[in-house]
Tab-separated table of C-alpha atoms in Angstrom:
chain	number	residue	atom	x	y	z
A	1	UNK	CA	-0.711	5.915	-16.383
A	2	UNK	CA	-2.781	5.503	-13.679
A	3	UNK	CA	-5.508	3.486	-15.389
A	4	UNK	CA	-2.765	1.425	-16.951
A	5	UNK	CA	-1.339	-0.484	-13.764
A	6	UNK	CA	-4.953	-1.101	-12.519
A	7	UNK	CA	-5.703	-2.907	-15.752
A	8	UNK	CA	-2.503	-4.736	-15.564
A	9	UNK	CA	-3.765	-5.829	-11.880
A	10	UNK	CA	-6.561	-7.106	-12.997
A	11	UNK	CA	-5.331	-8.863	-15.538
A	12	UNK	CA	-2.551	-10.578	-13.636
A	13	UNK	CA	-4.960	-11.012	-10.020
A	14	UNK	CA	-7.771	-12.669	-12.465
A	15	UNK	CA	-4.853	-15.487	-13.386
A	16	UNK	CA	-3.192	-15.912	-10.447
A	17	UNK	CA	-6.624	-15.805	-8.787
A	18	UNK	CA	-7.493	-18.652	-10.944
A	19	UNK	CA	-4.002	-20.344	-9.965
A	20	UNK	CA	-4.263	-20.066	-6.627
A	21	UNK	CA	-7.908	-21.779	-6.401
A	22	UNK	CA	-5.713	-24.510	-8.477
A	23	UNK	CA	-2.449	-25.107	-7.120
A	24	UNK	CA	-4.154	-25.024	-3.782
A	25	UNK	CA	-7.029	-27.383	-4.076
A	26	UNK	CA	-4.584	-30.262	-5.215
A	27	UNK	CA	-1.929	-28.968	-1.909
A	28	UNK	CA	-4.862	-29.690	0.482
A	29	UNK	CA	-5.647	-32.944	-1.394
A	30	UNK	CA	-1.577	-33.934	-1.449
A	31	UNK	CA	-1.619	-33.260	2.352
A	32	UNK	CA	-4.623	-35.261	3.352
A	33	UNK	CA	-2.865	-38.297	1.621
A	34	UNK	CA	0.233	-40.405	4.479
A	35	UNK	CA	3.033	-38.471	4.033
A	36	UNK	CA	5.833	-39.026	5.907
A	37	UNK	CA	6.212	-35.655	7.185
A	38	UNK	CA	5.919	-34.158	10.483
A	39	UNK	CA	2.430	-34.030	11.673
A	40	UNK	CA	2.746	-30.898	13.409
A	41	UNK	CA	4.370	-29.744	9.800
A	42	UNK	CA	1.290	-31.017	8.066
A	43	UNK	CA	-0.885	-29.384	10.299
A	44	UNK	CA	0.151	-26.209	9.659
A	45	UNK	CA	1.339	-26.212	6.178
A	46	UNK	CA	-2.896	-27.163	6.228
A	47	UNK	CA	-3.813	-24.216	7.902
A	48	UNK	CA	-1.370	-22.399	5.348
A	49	UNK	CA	-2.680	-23.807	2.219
A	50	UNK	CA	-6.722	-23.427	3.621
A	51	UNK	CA	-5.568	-19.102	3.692
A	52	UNK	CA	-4.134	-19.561	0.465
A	53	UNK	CA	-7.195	-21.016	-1.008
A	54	UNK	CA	-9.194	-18.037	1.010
A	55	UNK	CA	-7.118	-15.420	-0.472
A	56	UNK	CA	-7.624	-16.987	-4.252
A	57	UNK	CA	-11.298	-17.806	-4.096
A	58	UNK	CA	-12.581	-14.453	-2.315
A	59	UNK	CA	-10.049	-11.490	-1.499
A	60	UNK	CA	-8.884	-11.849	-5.001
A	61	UNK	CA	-12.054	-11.895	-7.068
A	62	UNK	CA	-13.701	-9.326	-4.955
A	63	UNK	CA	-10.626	-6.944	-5.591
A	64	UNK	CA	-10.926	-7.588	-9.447
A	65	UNK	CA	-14.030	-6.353	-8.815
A	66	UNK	CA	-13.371	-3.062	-7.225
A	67	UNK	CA	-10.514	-2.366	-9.514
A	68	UNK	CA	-13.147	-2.717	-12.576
A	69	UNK	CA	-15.357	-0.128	-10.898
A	70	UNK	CA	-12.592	2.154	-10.272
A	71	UNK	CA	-12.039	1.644	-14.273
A	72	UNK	CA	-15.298	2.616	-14.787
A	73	UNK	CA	-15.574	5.402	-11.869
A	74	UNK	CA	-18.255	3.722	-10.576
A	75	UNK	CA	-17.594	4.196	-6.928
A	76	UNK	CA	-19.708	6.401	-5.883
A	77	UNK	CA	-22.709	4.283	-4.781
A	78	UNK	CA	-23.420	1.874	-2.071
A	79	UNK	CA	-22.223	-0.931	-3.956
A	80	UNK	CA	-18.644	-0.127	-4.145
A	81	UNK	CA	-18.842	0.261	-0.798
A	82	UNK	CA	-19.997	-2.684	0.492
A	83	UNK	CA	-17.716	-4.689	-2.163
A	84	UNK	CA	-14.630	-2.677	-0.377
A	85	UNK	CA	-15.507	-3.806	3.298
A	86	UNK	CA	-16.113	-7.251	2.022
A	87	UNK	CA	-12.859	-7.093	0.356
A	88	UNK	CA	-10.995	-5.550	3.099
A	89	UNK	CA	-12.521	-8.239	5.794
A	90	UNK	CA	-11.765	-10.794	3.292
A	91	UNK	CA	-8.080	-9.971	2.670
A	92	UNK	CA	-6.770	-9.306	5.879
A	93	UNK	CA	-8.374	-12.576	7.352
A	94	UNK	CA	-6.926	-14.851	4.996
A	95	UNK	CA	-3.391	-12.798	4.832
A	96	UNK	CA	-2.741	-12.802	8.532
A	97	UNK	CA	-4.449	-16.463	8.666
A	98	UNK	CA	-0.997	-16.882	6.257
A	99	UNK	CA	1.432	-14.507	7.883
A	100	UNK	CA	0.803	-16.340	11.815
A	101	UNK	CA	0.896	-19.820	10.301
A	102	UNK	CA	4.401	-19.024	8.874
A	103	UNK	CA	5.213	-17.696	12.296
A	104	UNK	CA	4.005	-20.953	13.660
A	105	UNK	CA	6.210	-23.314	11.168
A	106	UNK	CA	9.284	-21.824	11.907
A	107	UNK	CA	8.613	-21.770	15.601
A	108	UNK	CA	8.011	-25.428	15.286
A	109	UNK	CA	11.139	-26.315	13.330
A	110	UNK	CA	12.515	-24.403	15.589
A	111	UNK	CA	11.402	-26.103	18.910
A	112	UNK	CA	12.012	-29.996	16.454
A	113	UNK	CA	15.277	-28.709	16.428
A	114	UNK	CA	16.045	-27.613	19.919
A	115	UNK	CA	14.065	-30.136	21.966
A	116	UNK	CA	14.962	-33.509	20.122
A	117	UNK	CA	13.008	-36.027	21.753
A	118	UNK	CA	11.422	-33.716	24.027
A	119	UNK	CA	9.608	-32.100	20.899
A	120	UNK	CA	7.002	-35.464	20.176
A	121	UNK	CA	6.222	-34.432	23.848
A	122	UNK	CA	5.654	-31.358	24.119
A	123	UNK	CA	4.730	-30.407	20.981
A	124	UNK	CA	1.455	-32.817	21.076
A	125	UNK	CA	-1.156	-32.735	17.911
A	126	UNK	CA	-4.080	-31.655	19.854
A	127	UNK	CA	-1.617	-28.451	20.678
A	128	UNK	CA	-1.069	-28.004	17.312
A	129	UNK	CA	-5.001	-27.713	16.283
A	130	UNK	CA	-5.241	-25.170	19.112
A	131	UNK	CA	-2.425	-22.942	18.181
A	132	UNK	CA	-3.886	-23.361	14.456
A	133	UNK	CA	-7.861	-22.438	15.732
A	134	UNK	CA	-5.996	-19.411	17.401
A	135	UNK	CA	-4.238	-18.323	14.708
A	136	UNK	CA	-7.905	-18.139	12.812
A	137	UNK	CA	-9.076	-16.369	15.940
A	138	UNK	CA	-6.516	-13.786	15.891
A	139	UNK	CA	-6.914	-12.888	12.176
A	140	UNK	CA	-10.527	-12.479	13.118
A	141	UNK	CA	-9.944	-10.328	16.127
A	142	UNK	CA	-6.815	-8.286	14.030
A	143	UNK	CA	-9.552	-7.706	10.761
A	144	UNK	CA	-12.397	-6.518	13.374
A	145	UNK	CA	-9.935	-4.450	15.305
A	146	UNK	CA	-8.790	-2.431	11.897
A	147	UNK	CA	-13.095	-1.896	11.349
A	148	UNK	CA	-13.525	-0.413	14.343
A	149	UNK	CA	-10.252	1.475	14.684
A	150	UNK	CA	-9.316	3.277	10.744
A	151	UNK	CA	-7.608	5.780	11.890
A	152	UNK	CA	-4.654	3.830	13.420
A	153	UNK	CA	-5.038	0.654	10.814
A	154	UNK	CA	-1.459	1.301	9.505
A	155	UNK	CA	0.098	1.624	12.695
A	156	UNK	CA	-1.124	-1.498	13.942
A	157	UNK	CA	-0.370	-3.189	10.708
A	158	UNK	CA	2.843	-2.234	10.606
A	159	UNK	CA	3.830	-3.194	14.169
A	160	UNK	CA	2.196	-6.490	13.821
A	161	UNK	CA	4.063	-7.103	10.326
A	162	UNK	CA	7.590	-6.080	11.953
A	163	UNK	CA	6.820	-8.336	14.753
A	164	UNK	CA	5.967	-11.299	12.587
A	165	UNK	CA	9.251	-10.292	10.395
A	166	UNK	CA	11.406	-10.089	13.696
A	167	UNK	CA	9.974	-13.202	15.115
A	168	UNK	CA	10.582	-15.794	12.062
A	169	UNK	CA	13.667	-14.490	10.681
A	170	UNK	CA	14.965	-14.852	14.939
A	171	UNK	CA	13.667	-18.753	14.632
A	172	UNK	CA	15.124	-19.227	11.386
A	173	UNK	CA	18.346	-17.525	12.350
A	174	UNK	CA	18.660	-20.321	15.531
A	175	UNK	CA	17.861	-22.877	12.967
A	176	UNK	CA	20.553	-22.596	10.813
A	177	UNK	CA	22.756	-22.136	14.081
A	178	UNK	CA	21.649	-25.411	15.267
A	179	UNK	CA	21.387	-26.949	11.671
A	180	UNK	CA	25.446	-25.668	11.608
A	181	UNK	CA	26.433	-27.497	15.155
A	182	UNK	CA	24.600	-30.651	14.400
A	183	UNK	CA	26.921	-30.865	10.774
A	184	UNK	CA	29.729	-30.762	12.502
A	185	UNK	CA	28.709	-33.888	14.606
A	186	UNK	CA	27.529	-35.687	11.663
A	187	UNK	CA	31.082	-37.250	11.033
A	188	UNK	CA	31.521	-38.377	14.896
A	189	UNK	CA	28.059	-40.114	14.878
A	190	UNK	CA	28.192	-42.015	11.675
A	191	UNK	CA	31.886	-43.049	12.616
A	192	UNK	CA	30.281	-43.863	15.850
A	193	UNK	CA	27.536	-45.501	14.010
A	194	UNK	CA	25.181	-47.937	15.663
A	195	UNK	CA	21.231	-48.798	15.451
A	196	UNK	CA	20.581	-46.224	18.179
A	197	UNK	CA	22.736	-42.636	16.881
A	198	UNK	CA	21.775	-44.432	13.386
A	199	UNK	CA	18.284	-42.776	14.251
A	200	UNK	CA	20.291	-40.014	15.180
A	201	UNK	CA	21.238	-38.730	12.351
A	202	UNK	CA	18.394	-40.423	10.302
A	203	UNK	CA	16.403	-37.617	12.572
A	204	UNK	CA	18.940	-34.920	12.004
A	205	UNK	CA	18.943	-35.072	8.432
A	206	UNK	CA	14.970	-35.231	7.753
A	207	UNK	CA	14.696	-32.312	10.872
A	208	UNK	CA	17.368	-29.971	8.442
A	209	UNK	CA	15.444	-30.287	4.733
A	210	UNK	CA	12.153	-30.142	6.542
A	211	UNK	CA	13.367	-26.669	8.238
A	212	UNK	CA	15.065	-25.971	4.341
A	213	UNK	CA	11.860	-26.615	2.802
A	214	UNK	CA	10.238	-24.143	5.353
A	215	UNK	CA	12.614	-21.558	5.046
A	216	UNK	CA	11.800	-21.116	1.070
A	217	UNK	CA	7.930	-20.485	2.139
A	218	UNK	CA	9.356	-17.874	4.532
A	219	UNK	CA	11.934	-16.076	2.469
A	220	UNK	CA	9.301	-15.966	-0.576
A	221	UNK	CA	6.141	-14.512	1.618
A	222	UNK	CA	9.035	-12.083	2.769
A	223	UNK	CA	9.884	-10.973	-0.323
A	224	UNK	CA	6.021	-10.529	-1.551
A	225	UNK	CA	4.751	-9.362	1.909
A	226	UNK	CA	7.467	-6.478	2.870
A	227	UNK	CA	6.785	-4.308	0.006
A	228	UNK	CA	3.298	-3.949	0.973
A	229	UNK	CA	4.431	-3.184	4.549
A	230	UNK	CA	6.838	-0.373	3.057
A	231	UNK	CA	3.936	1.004	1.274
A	232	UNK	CA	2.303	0.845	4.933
A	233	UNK	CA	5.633	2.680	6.408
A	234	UNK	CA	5.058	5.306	3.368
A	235	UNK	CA	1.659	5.712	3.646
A	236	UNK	CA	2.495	6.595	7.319
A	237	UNK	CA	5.224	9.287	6.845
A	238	UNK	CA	4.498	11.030	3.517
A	239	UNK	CA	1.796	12.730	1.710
A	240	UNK	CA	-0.362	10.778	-1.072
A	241	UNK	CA	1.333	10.799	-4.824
A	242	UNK	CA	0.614	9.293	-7.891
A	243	UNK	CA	3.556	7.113	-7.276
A	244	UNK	CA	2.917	6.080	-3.952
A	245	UNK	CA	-0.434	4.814	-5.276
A	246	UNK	CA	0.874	2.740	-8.296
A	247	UNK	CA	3.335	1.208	-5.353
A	248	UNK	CA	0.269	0.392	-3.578
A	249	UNK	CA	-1.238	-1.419	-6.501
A	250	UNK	CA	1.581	-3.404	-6.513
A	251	UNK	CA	3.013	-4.602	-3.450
A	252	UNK	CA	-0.919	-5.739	-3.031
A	253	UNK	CA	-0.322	-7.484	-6.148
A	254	UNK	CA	2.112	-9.264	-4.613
A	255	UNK	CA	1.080	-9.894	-1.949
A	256	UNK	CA	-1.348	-11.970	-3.592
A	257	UNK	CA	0.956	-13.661	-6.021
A	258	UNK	CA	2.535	-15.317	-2.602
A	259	UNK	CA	-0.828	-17.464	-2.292
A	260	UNK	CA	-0.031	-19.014	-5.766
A	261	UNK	CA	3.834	-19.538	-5.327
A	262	UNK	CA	3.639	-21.544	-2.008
A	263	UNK	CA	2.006	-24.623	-3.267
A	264	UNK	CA	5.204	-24.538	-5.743
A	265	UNK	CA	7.795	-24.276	-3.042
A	266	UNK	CA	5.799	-27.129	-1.374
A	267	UNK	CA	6.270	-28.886	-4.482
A	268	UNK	CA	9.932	-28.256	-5.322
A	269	UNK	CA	11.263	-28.500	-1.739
A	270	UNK	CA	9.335	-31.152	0.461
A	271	UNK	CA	9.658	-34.296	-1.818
A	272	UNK	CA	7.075	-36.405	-0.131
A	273	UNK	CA	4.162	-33.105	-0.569
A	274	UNK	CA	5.424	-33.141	-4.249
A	275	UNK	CA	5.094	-37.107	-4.932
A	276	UNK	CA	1.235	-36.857	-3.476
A	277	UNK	CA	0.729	-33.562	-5.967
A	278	UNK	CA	2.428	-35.760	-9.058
A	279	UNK	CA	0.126	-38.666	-8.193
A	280	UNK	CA	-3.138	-36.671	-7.988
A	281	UNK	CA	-2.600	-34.657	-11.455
A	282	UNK	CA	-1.683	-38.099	-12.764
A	283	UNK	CA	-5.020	-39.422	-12.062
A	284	UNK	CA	-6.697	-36.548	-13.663
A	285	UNK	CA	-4.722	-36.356	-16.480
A	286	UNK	CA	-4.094	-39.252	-17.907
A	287	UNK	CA	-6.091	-42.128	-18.764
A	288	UNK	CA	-6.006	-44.904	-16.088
A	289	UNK	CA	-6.610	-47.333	-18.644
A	290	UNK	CA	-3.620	-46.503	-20.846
């Protein structure tokens, strides 16, 4: 039974591998085309896509490779071992690289929302690049920090996880408070309509399906993310089982799959992102001379 869900995961993390190498090279093309998206937006989403591509082209491949070992018991040597740090490191950089830049777009849809024209301000480009080089730091500090401390790794990864949970769904919950006040006072400003509240609601209206379009990428990494921080919880409070482990297989699993399904939600939700991906496979698809 066992040997049975690790050859379905590597069957299904050698695909989605593949996808996610894929679907994420064209995203980071798409975004490096004008779009008339938030910069800040764009800045992150980059930072999101750039884990993404991390978690496709390394953590994935080098777990493949581990669970074909384990296939062929073939982890008793020095070479599994190195392959498992390399695909520990690997994993939780680029994951947490994801999980804070999620963090980070919903506190910035949060703060577009909330500040109005106090957010081009405040919340400056050059600010943006810093909270998006520390959010590469941290992962870096977070995966050295579980090296040097095993014994404890699941505690910290769980409080972190919870944290990050807390924090978003807290943004995302003022959002749609906000998003609710402000369509109540759509009527009054478009019967009040002139070229100034024009912009108004010109800015309410892109603010709300930019913050929509943001929300899908959380709720999805939620749903492939908590699993694995259940499994965390479980691993925590009650002895090793057979089933325990196949849950561990997985929620990994899906945690992966999340790197492959955001350049989708990208695509189905921010219109302008999906344009710049249709216009790209276009041009390597079909024949520009036809």
């Amino acid at each position: 039974m066992m040997r049975a869900s690790i050859i379905a995961n590597c069957v299904f993390n050698a695909f989605f591998g593949f996808t996610a190498i894929t679907f994420n090279i064209v995203t980071i093309l798409a975004l490096r085309k004008p779009l008339t998206i938030p910069r800040a937006v764009k800045t992150l989403l980059m930072s999101l896509v750039v884990s993404d591509l991390g978690v496709g082209l390394l953590a994935q491949p080098l777990y493949v490779t581990l669970l074909v070992m384990r296939l062929r018991e073939n982890t008793q040597n020095s070479t599994f071992e190195i392959v498992s740090h390399l695909w520990e490191n690997t994993a939780y950089f680029f994951t947490y690289a994801s999980f804070f830049a999620v963090v980070a777009i919903a506190a910035d849809r949060f703060l577009a929302i909330y500040l109005h024209l106090r957010y081009q301000e405040l919340v400056t480009h050059k600010r943006v690049v810093a909270v998006v080089i520390l959010i590469w730091i941290l992962s870096a500090i977070l995966t050295l920090l579980f090296r040097w401390t095993p014994n404890v790794e699941a505690f910290i990864v769980v409080a972190v996880d919870i944290v990050c949970y807390l924090t978003t769904a807290l943004f995302y919950f003022n959002i749609y408070l906000a998003v609710r006040h402000h369509s109540n006072h759509i009527h009054f400003l478009q019967e009040q309509l002139s070229q100034n509240n024009g912009g108004d609601i010109a800015n309410v209206v892109r603010e709300r399906k930019t913050a929509l379009g943001t929300f899908y990428v959380y709720l999805v990494f939620l749903i492939c993310y908590l699993p694995f921080t259940c499994y965390q919880i479980l691993y925590l409070s009650a002895r090793p089982t057979t089933v325990l482990r196949h849950f561990e297989l997985y929620s990994e699993m899906l945690t992966y799959l999340n790197s492959s399904l955001n350049p989708l939600i990208y695509s189905w939700k921010m219109r302008h992102v999906r344009h710049a991906i249709m216009e790209i496979l276009r041009n390597i698809f079909l024949d520009p001379h036809n």
